[in-house]
Amino acid sequence: MKLSIFRALLRKRWLSGALIMASVAIHNPACSAGTTPAKTSLSMVGPWELSSLEPSRTGYMFQRMQVAETLVGVDVNGRAVSGLAQQWKVSADQLRWRFVLRPGAKFHDGTMVTPASVAQNLQRAWKQAGGVLYMAPITAISETADGISITLAKPYARLPMLLAHSTTIILAPTAYGSNGRVAHMIGSGPYQLVHHVLPQQLDFALSPYWNGKQPHIRTVRYLSVSRSETRALMAESHQADLVFGFDPASLQRLRHNPKVVLQEADVARTIVLKLNSGHRWLNTPASRQALSLAINRTGIAKGILRTPELAAEQFMPPSMHGWYQADADFPKLGTDLEKARGLLTAQGWKPGKDGILQKDGERFALTLTAFPDRPELPIVATALQDQFRQLGIDVKLVVTNSSEIPLGHRRGTLDMGLLALNFTVVPDPFIAMNQNFNKHGGDWGAMQWDNTTVPALLDKLATSTDEQANQRYQHDIMLTLQQELPAIPITWYRLPVAVHPELRGVKVDPLEQSYYLTDMYWPASAHQP
């Protein structure tokens, strides 16, 4: 499409949004009565820049903004719910899944959502690099009279959760250019993209073709702001109604500012120390347990994250039901430097003149690789360096590109890597667990870990639909990880959102699937700009 035509299209969409807003004002009883109507616009600020409209790279934003829908949705408790598919069922042999589409759904260009258009999107997502559908043993995706059929080579109970991932969003045929790439973001959700200036600005308006419950918020602007301090100032000055992403210092200030309402949710992202379990000094559970016992998690959580309750006593936080083990008998990770020293002494390590442990003429020296993409990681790495030195381990810290950790994994050269492991990239933590702790480990998970228990349990979870059995499998997986420690959890993460004090209906999604814009509203008495 030529630039002039594209600009004309954007202007037409802006005018369409303005006409919609004018129509609302005309027919709003509050306006007719001469009273001040409730505000219907929303401004959002976050750290995320969008480099393209391609779902495999930025689909998460258009899913969260309720612009594009997936076949299956997920609620805040991690349960599969209706998306574009209003219902689904699986055959007795669990090899064929049938999804029935929601009747009357339309894309933002006014065309109907058809089985053929959905099938084409899913087939594309299945074959495209960067997606998740390859994880399921899919042999065919085809249209039916009222929906979609997906055929598997073997049972896979987690298929609906893969279909909830942002790389599987369903777009209109007109969204794609002649080269097969996404040229326009044309989904079927409540909001349509009416203007964008990549990588920083996105403007949305209520779609005239949305046939679901009509939301109070009718226009939304998202702005990417790179500096955390600037985002915090925008929240405090009410230059934005919803603000995401803060450094610990800014977050602490916002918590004490009465002009800002801070809403938070624990997310399934954990700062993890990835270990090379094949390293000759890390190849026993006792040596890895010694490292874990030397870590002062509460000190790191309090001193660096400013939130002491985020100290990770196990891999996932309490919000991840089924995976977090609340049983009082479940062993918790803690700090015990004397016990750590005893474990290493039993392996023949003795302090040298400089305090560093030695054995067979070699010093206990390791390299810790971290990256600055998440600014807290190098600071946490420095704290670990100091804490391990107290145990007698000399740690060399290397802060470099994040790609060096998976590269070191594949080459077998990595000693230790510090990372923020997201267990809900797909809303079901099983997917990340299976990727990182199955037979051969993963770039961000286990490395050269000789264990058969966890892979066998993960294979059972992949096909099981028995909830009680699944809870046992999850318990045994987490217990094995807690005992073997191929990776060491350090702190959990909390997702904070600064909210304008007059905005209502805000929900913070611990799975980071949706902003739930359709639930938000401004009271009629709210301040008008």
Coordinates of C-alpha atoms in Angstrom, one line a residue:
M1 CA 0.0 0.0 0.0
K2 CA 1.4 3.4 -0.9
L3 CA 2.2 5.8 2.0
S4 CA -0.5 8.4 0.9
I5 CA -3.2 5.7 0.7
F6 CA -2.1 4.3 4.1
R7 CA -2.3 7.8 5.7
A8 CA -5.7 8.3 4.2
L9 CA -6.8 5.0 5.7
L10 CA -5.5 6.0 9.1
R11 CA -7.2 9.4 8.9
K12 CA -10.5 7.6 7.9
R13 CA -10.1 5.4 11.0
W14 CA -9.4 8.4 13.2
L15 CA -12.6 10.1 11.8
S16 CA -14.5 6.9 12.3
G17 CA -13.5 6.9 16.0
A18 CA -14.4 10.5 16.4
L19 CA -17.8 9.9 14.9
I20 CA -18.3 7.0 17.3
M21 CA -17.4 9.2 20.2
A22 CA -19.7 12.0 19.0
S23 CA -22.6 9.5 18.6
V24 CA -22.0 8.3 22.2
A25 CA -22.1 11.9 23.5
I26 CA -25.3 12.7 21.6
H27 CA -27.1 9.6 22.9
N28 CA -25.7 9.7 26.4
P29 CA -28.5 10.6 28.8
A30 CA -26.1 12.4 31.1
C31 CA -25.1 14.7 28.3
S32 CA -28.8 15.4 27.5
A33 CA -29.5 16.3 31.1
G34 CA -26.6 18.8 31.2
T35 CA -24.5 16.8 33.7
T36 CA -20.9 15.9 33.2
P37 CA -20.5 12.5 31.6
A38 CA -18.0 9.9 32.7
K39 CA -14.6 10.1 30.9
T40 CA -14.2 7.4 28.3
S41 CA -10.6 7.7 27.3
L42 CA -7.5 6.0 28.9
S43 CA -3.8 6.7 28.6
M44 CA -1.2 4.0 29.3
V45 CA 2.6 4.1 29.7
G46 CA 5.0 1.1 29.7
P47 CA 8.5 0.2 28.9
W48 CA 7.7 -2.1 25.9
E49 CA 8.6 -0.9 22.4
L50 CA 7.0 -2.5 19.4
S51 CA 9.3 -3.0 16.4
S52 CA 6.7 -4.6 14.1
L53 CA 3.1 -5.8 13.9
E54 CA 4.2 -9.4 13.5
P55 CA 2.4 -11.7 16.1
S56 CA 5.5 -13.8 16.7
R57 CA 7.3 -10.7 17.9
T58 CA 4.7 -8.3 19.3
G59 CA 1.4 -10.2 19.4
Y60 CA 1.5 -10.1 23.2
M61 CA 0.7 -6.4 23.2
F62 CA -2.3 -6.7 20.8
Q63 CA -3.6 -9.6 22.9
R64 CA -3.2 -7.6 26.1
M65 CA -4.9 -4.6 24.6
Q66 CA -7.8 -6.8 23.5
V67 CA -7.3 -6.0 19.8
A68 CA -6.8 -9.5 18.6
E69 CA -8.3 -12.7 20.0
T70 CA -6.9 -16.2 20.3
L71 CA -9.0 -19.3 19.8
V72 CA -8.9 -20.0 23.6
G73 CA -8.7 -17.5 26.4
V74 CA -7.3 -17.8 30.0
D75 CA -8.7 -16.2 33.1
V76 CA -6.6 -14.7 35.9
N77 CA -6.6 -18.1 37.7
G78 CA -5.0 -19.8 34.7
R79 CA -8.2 -21.6 33.6
A80 CA -9.0 -22.0 29.9
V81 CA -12.0 -20.0 28.9
S82 CA -13.8 -19.1 25.7
G83 CA -12.0 -16.9 23.2
L84 CA -12.9 -16.9 19.5
A85 CA -14.0 -20.5 20.2
Q86 CA -17.1 -20.6 22.4
Q87 CA -16.6 -24.3 23.1
W88 CA -14.4 -27.3 22.3
K89 CA -14.2 -31.0 22.8
V90 CA -11.7 -33.8 22.3
S91 CA -12.2 -37.3 20.8
A92 CA -12.1 -40.4 23.1
D93 CA -8.6 -41.2 21.9
Q94 CA -7.5 -37.6 22.5
L95 CA -6.2 -37.2 19.0
R96 CA -8.8 -34.9 17.5
W97 CA -9.9 -31.6 18.9
R98 CA -12.9 -29.7 17.5
F99 CA -13.4 -26.0 18.3
V100 CA -16.7 -24.2 17.6
L101 CA -16.4 -20.5 16.7
R102 CA -18.4 -17.8 18.4
P103 CA -21.2 -16.9 16.1
G104 CA -21.4 -13.3 14.7
A105 CA -17.7 -12.4 15.3
K106 CA -16.4 -9.8 12.9
F107 CA -12.9 -8.5 12.1
H108 CA -12.3 -4.7 12.4
D109 CA -12.6 -4.4 8.6
G110 CA -16.2 -5.6 8.8
T111 CA -15.7 -9.1 7.4
M112 CA -16.9 -12.2 9.3
V113 CA -14.6 -14.4 11.2
T114 CA -14.8 -17.6 9.3
P115 CA -13.4 -21.1 9.9
A116 CA -11.2 -20.7 6.8
S117 CA -9.7 -17.5 8.1
V118 CA -9.0 -19.0 11.5
A119 CA -7.5 -22.1 10.0
Q120 CA -5.2 -20.0 7.8
N121 CA -3.9 -18.1 10.8
L122 CA -3.3 -21.2 12.9
Q123 CA -1.5 -23.0 10.0
R124 CA 0.7 -20.0 9.6
A125 CA 1.5 -19.9 13.4
W126 CA 2.1 -23.6 13.3
K127 CA 4.8 -23.4 10.7
Q128 CA 6.3 -20.0 11.7
A129 CA 9.5 -19.7 13.7
G130 CA 9.0 -18.0 17.1
G131 CA 5.7 -19.6 17.8
V132 CA 4.6 -22.3 20.2
L133 CA 2.3 -24.7 18.3
Y134 CA 5.3 -26.8 17.3
M135 CA 5.4 -28.0 20.9
A136 CA 2.2 -30.0 20.3
P137 CA 2.3 -33.2 18.1
I138 CA 0.0 -31.6 15.5
T139 CA -0.4 -33.4 12.2
A140 CA -3.2 -31.3 10.6
I141 CA -5.2 -28.1 11.1
S142 CA -8.4 -27.8 9.1
E143 CA -11.7 -26.0 8.9
T144 CA -15.1 -27.5 9.7
A145 CA -18.6 -26.2 9.1
D146 CA -18.6 -24.2 12.3
G147 CA -15.0 -24.1 13.4
I148 CA -11.6 -25.8 13.5
S149 CA -10.3 -29.3 13.7
I150 CA -6.8 -30.1 15.0
T151 CA -5.4 -33.6 14.7
L152 CA -2.6 -34.9 16.8
A153 CA -0.1 -37.7 16.4
K154 CA -0.4 -38.6 20.1
P155 CA -2.4 -37.2 23.0
Y156 CA -1.5 -33.8 24.3
A157 CA -3.7 -32.4 27.0
R158 CA -2.1 -28.9 27.0
L159 CA -3.2 -28.0 23.5
P160 CA -5.8 -25.3 24.6
M161 CA -3.1 -23.4 26.5
L162 CA -0.9 -23.3 23.4
L163 CA -3.9 -21.9 21.5
A164 CA -4.1 -19.1 24.1
H165 CA -0.6 -17.9 23.3
S166 CA -0.2 -14.5 21.6
T167 CA 1.6 -16.0 18.6
T168 CA -1.7 -17.6 17.7
I169 CA -3.8 -14.5 17.5
I170 CA -6.4 -14.5 14.7
L171 CA -6.2 -11.7 12.1
A172 CA -8.3 -10.8 9.1
P173 CA -7.1 -11.9 5.7
T174 CA -6.7 -8.2 4.8
A175 CA -4.2 -7.9 7.6
Y176 CA -1.6 -9.7 5.5
G177 CA 0.4 -8.1 2.6
S178 CA 1.2 -9.7 -0.7
N179 CA 4.5 -11.0 0.9
G180 CA 2.5 -12.9 3.5
R181 CA 3.6 -10.7 6.3
V182 CA 1.3 -8.7 8.6
A183 CA 0.9 -5.2 7.1
H184 CA -2.1 -4.1 9.3
M185 CA -3.3 -5.1 12.7
I186 CA -6.9 -6.1 12.0
G187 CA -8.2 -8.4 14.7
S188 CA -11.7 -9.2 16.1
G189 CA -11.4 -7.9 19.7
P190 CA -13.3 -5.0 21.3
Y191 CA -10.6 -2.5 20.3
Q192 CA -9.1 -1.7 17.0
L193 CA -5.7 -0.1 16.2
V194 CA -6.4 3.2 14.6
H195 CA -3.0 4.8 14.5
H196 CA 0.6 3.8 15.4
V197 CA 4.0 5.3 15.3
L198 CA 6.4 2.4 15.9
P199 CA 8.1 1.7 18.2
Q200 CA 6.6 4.1 20.7
Q201 CA 2.9 5.0 20.2
L202 CA -0.3 3.0 19.6
D203 CA -3.8 4.4 19.5
F204 CA -6.9 2.3 19.8
A205 CA -10.7 2.9 19.6
L206 CA -13.7 0.8 20.3
S207 CA -14.5 -1.3 17.2
P208 CA -17.9 -0.6 15.6
Y209 CA -18.1 -4.3 14.8
W210 CA -17.7 -5.6 18.3
N211 CA -20.9 -7.5 19.2
G212 CA -20.0 -8.3 22.8
K213 CA -20.6 -6.4 26.0
Q214 CA -19.9 -2.7 25.3
P215 CA -17.1 -1.3 27.4
H216 CA -17.0 2.1 29.1
I217 CA -13.5 2.8 27.8
R218 CA -13.8 3.8 24.2
T219 CA -10.3 5.2 23.3
V220 CA -6.9 4.2 24.5
R221 CA -3.4 5.5 23.9
Y222 CA -0.3 3.5 24.7
L223 CA 3.1 5.2 24.9
S224 CA 6.4 3.5 25.4
V225 CA 8.8 5.4 27.7
S226 CA 12.2 3.8 28.3
R227 CA 13.2 5.4 31.6
S228 CA 11.7 4.0 34.8
E229 CA 12.1 7.3 36.6
T230 CA 10.2 9.1 33.9
R231 CA 7.3 6.6 34.0
A232 CA 7.1 7.0 37.8
L233 CA 6.9 10.8 37.4
M234 CA 4.1 10.5 34.8
A235 CA 2.1 8.3 37.2
E236 CA 2.6 10.8 40.0
S237 CA 1.6 13.8 37.9
H238 CA -1.4 11.9 36.4
Q239 CA 0.0 12.4 32.8
A240 CA -0.9 8.7 32.4
D241 CA -3.8 6.7 33.9
L242 CA -2.0 3.3 33.9
V243 CA 1.7 3.0 34.2
F244 CA 3.8 -0.2 34.1
G245 CA 7.4 -1.1 34.9
F246 CA 9.4 0.5 37.7
D247 CA 12.8 0.2 39.2
P248 CA 12.8 -0.7 43.0
A249 CA 13.6 2.9 44.1
S250 CA 10.8 4.4 42.0
L251 CA 8.4 1.7 43.2
Q252 CA 9.2 2.4 46.8
R253 CA 8.5 6.1 46.3
L254 CA 5.1 5.4 44.6
R255 CA 4.1 3.2 47.5
H256 CA 4.2 6.2 49.7
N257 CA 2.5 8.6 47.4
P258 CA -1.2 9.1 48.2
K259 CA -1.8 10.5 44.7
V260 CA -1.2 7.1 43.2
V261 CA -2.9 3.8 43.7
L262 CA -0.5 0.9 43.3
Q263 CA -2.0 -2.4 42.4
E264 CA 0.3 -5.5 42.3
A265 CA 0.2 -9.2 41.5
D266 CA 2.8 -11.9 41.9
V267 CA 3.8 -13.2 38.6
A268 CA 5.4 -16.6 37.7
R269 CA 8.8 -15.0 36.9
T270 CA 11.7 -15.9 39.1
I271 CA 15.3 -14.8 39.3
V272 CA 17.2 -18.1 38.9
L273 CA 20.8 -19.1 39.1
K274 CA 21.3 -21.5 36.3
L275 CA 24.1 -24.1 37.0
N276 CA 26.2 -26.3 34.9
S277 CA 25.4 -29.6 36.6
G278 CA 28.1 -31.3 34.6
H279 CA 30.8 -29.1 35.9
R280 CA 33.2 -31.2 38.1
W281 CA 32.6 -28.9 41.1
L282 CA 28.8 -28.7 40.6
N283 CA 27.9 -32.2 39.6
T284 CA 26.5 -33.4 42.9
P285 CA 23.3 -32.2 44.7
A286 CA 25.3 -31.5 47.8
S287 CA 27.6 -29.0 46.0
R288 CA 24.6 -27.3 44.5
Q289 CA 22.8 -27.3 47.8
A290 CA 25.8 -25.6 49.4
L291 CA 25.6 -22.7 46.9
S292 CA 21.9 -22.4 47.7
L293 CA 22.5 -22.3 51.4
A294 CA 25.0 -19.5 51.0
I295 CA 22.4 -17.2 49.3
N296 CA 20.7 -14.6 51.5
R297 CA 17.5 -14.4 49.6
T298 CA 15.7 -12.2 52.1
G299 CA 18.6 -9.7 52.1
I300 CA 18.6 -9.6 48.3
A301 CA 14.8 -9.2 48.1
K302 CA 14.8 -6.5 50.8
G303 CA 17.9 -4.6 49.8
I304 CA 17.7 -4.7 46.0
L305 CA 14.0 -5.3 45.2
R306 CA 12.8 -3.5 48.3
T307 CA 10.2 -6.2 48.9
P308 CA 11.4 -8.8 51.4
E309 CA 8.5 -11.2 50.9
L310 CA 9.7 -11.9 47.3
A311 CA 12.5 -14.1 48.7
A312 CA 12.0 -17.4 46.8
E313 CA 11.8 -20.4 49.0
Q314 CA 10.9 -22.4 46.0
F315 CA 10.7 -22.0 42.2
M316 CA 7.2 -20.4 41.9
P317 CA 5.3 -18.0 44.0
P318 CA 2.0 -18.8 45.9
S319 CA -0.1 -17.3 43.0
M320 CA 0.9 -20.3 40.9
H321 CA -1.6 -22.8 42.3
G322 CA -0.7 -26.4 41.9
W323 CA 3.0 -25.6 41.3
Y324 CA 3.6 -23.7 44.5
Q325 CA 3.7 -26.2 47.3
A326 CA 2.1 -24.8 50.4
D327 CA 2.4 -28.1 52.5
A328 CA 4.2 -27.4 55.7
D329 CA 6.3 -30.5 55.2
F330 CA 7.6 -29.3 51.8
P331 CA 11.3 -28.3 52.3
K332 CA 11.9 -24.6 51.9
L333 CA 15.1 -23.0 50.6
G334 CA 16.9 -20.9 53.2
T335 CA 20.3 -19.6 54.3
D336 CA 22.7 -21.6 56.5
L337 CA 26.3 -20.7 55.8
E338 CA 27.7 -23.2 58.3
K339 CA 25.7 -26.1 56.8
A340 CA 26.9 -25.0 53.4
R341 CA 30.5 -25.1 54.6
G342 CA 30.0 -28.6 56.0
L343 CA 28.7 -29.9 52.7
L344 CA 31.8 -28.7 50.9
T345 CA 34.2 -29.8 53.6
A346 CA 32.7 -33.3 53.2
Q347 CA 33.7 -33.1 49.5
G348 CA 37.3 -32.4 50.4
W349 CA 37.3 -28.6 50.1
K350 CA 39.5 -26.7 52.6
P351 CA 40.1 -22.9 53.0
G352 CA 43.3 -21.5 51.4
K353 CA 45.3 -18.6 52.8
D354 CA 43.1 -16.1 51.0
G355 CA 39.9 -17.7 52.3
I356 CA 39.1 -19.4 49.0
L357 CA 38.4 -23.1 49.1
Q358 CA 41.0 -25.4 47.6
K359 CA 41.1 -29.1 46.6
D360 CA 43.8 -31.1 44.8
G361 CA 45.7 -27.8 44.2
E362 CA 42.8 -26.0 42.6
R363 CA 40.9 -23.0 43.8
F364 CA 37.1 -23.1 43.9
A365 CA 36.6 -20.5 41.2
L366 CA 33.6 -20.1 38.9
T367 CA 32.3 -17.5 36.4
L368 CA 28.8 -16.0 36.8
T369 CA 27.3 -14.6 33.6
A370 CA 24.5 -12.0 33.8
F371 CA 23.0 -9.4 31.5
P372 CA 21.7 -5.9 31.9
D373 CA 18.3 -6.2 30.0
R374 CA 16.7 -6.4 33.4
P375 CA 18.6 -3.8 35.4
E376 CA 18.3 -5.6 38.7
L377 CA 20.2 -8.7 37.5
P378 CA 23.7 -7.2 37.6
I379 CA 23.1 -5.9 41.1
V380 CA 21.8 -9.3 42.3
A381 CA 24.8 -10.9 40.6
T382 CA 27.1 -8.6 42.6
A383 CA 25.4 -9.6 45.8
L384 CA 25.8 -13.3 44.9
Q385 CA 29.4 -12.7 44.2
D386 CA 29.9 -11.4 47.7
Q387 CA 27.8 -14.1 49.4
F388 CA 29.6 -16.9 47.6
R389 CA 33.0 -15.4 48.6
Q390 CA 31.8 -15.7 52.2
L391 CA 31.4 -19.4 51.5
G392 CA 34.9 -19.5 50.0
I393 CA 34.1 -19.5 46.3
D394 CA 35.8 -17.0 44.0
V395 CA 33.3 -15.8 41.5
K396 CA 34.2 -13.8 38.4
L397 CA 31.2 -11.7 37.2
V398 CA 30.7 -11.2 33.5
V399 CA 27.8 -8.8 32.5
T400 CA 27.2 -9.3 28.8
N401 CA 24.4 -9.9 26.2
S402 CA 21.6 -12.2 27.3
S403 CA 22.4 -14.4 24.3
E404 CA 25.6 -15.5 25.9
I405 CA 23.7 -17.7 28.4
P406 CA 22.0 -20.0 25.9
L407 CA 25.1 -19.9 23.8
G408 CA 27.2 -21.1 26.8
H409 CA 24.6 -23.8 27.5
R410 CA 24.9 -25.2 24.0
R411 CA 28.7 -25.0 24.0
G412 CA 28.9 -26.5 27.5
T413 CA 31.1 -23.6 28.6
L414 CA 28.7 -21.9 31.0
D415 CA 29.5 -22.2 34.7
M416 CA 26.6 -20.2 36.1
G417 CA 24.1 -17.8 34.6
L418 CA 21.7 -15.4 36.3
L419 CA 18.4 -14.8 34.5
A420 CA 14.7 -14.0 35.1
L421 CA 12.9 -17.2 34.1
N422 CA 9.3 -16.6 33.0
F423 CA 7.2 -19.7 33.7
T424 CA 4.1 -18.3 32.0
V425 CA 5.3 -17.3 28.5
V426 CA 2.5 -19.7 27.7
P427 CA -0.1 -19.2 30.4
D428 CA 0.4 -22.8 31.6
P429 CA 3.6 -23.2 33.6
F430 CA 3.9 -26.7 32.3
I431 CA 5.2 -25.5 29.0
A432 CA 8.2 -23.6 30.4
M433 CA 8.9 -26.5 32.8
N434 CA 8.8 -29.0 30.0
Q435 CA 11.1 -26.8 27.9
N436 CA 13.7 -26.2 30.6
F437 CA 13.7 -29.3 32.8
N438 CA 12.9 -32.3 30.5
K439 CA 15.4 -34.8 29.2
H440 CA 18.0 -32.5 27.7
G441 CA 17.3 -29.4 29.8
G442 CA 16.9 -26.0 28.1
D443 CA 18.8 -22.9 27.2
W444 CA 17.4 -21.2 30.3
G445 CA 16.9 -24.2 32.5
A446 CA 18.7 -27.4 33.5
M447 CA 22.2 -27.9 32.0
Q448 CA 23.9 -31.3 31.8
W449 CA 21.6 -32.5 34.6
D450 CA 21.5 -36.3 34.9
N451 CA 17.9 -36.9 36.1
T452 CA 15.1 -39.2 34.9
T453 CA 12.4 -38.5 37.5
V454 CA 11.3 -35.0 36.3
P455 CA 11.3 -35.9 32.6
A456 CA 9.1 -38.9 33.3
L457 CA 6.6 -36.8 35.3
L458 CA 6.5 -34.1 32.7
D459 CA 5.7 -36.7 30.1
K460 CA 2.8 -37.8 32.2
L461 CA 1.6 -34.3 32.7
A462 CA 1.6 -33.7 29.0
T463 CA -1.2 -36.2 28.5
S464 CA -3.0 -36.4 31.8
T465 CA -6.5 -34.9 32.4
D466 CA -6.8 -36.2 35.9
E467 CA -6.5 -33.2 38.2
Q468 CA -5.6 -35.2 41.3
A469 CA -2.9 -37.1 39.5
N470 CA -1.6 -33.8 38.0
Q471 CA -1.3 -32.3 41.5
R472 CA 0.8 -35.3 42.5
Y473 CA 3.0 -35.0 39.5
Q474 CA 3.5 -31.3 40.1
H475 CA 4.4 -31.9 43.7
D476 CA 6.9 -34.6 42.9
I477 CA 8.5 -32.4 40.1
M478 CA 8.9 -29.4 42.5
L479 CA 10.2 -31.6 45.3
T480 CA 12.9 -33.1 43.0
L481 CA 13.9 -29.7 41.7
Q482 CA 14.1 -28.5 45.3
Q483 CA 16.4 -31.4 46.3
E484 CA 18.5 -31.6 43.2
L485 CA 18.7 -27.8 42.3
P486 CA 19.9 -27.9 38.7
A487 CA 18.9 -24.2 39.0
I488 CA 18.6 -22.2 42.2
P489 CA 15.6 -19.8 42.7
I490 CA 16.5 -16.5 44.4
T491 CA 13.6 -14.1 44.3
W492 CA 10.2 -13.9 42.8
Y493 CA 8.8 -11.0 40.8
R494 CA 5.8 -8.8 41.5
L495 CA 4.0 -6.9 38.7
P496 CA 3.1 -3.4 40.0
V497 CA 0.8 -1.0 38.1
A498 CA 0.4 2.6 39.1
V499 CA -3.3 3.5 38.7
H500 CA -5.0 6.9 38.6
P501 CA -7.0 7.1 41.9
E502 CA -10.3 7.7 40.1
L503 CA -10.1 4.8 37.6
R504 CA -12.2 1.8 38.6
G505 CA -12.3 -1.9 37.5
V506 CA -8.5 -2.4 37.1
K507 CA -7.3 -6.0 37.4
V508 CA -3.6 -6.9 37.4
D509 CA -3.3 -10.2 35.6
P510 CA -0.6 -12.5 37.1
L511 CA -0.4 -14.3 33.8
E512 CA 0.1 -11.1 31.8
Q513 CA -2.4 -12.1 29.2
S514 CA -4.8 -9.2 29.3
Y515 CA -5.1 -5.6 30.7
Y516 CA -8.9 -6.2 31.0
L517 CA -9.6 -2.8 29.5
T518 CA -13.2 -3.7 29.0
D519 CA -13.7 -3.9 32.8
M520 CA -12.4 -0.4 33.5
Y521 CA -14.5 2.7 33.9
W522 CA -14.4 6.2 35.1
P523 CA -17.1 7.3 37.6
A524 CA -19.3 10.2 36.3
S525 CA -17.8 12.4 39.0
A526 CA -14.2 11.7 37.8
H527 CA -12.1 14.8 36.9
Q528 CA -12.5 15.8 33.3
P529 CA -9.4 16.9 31.4

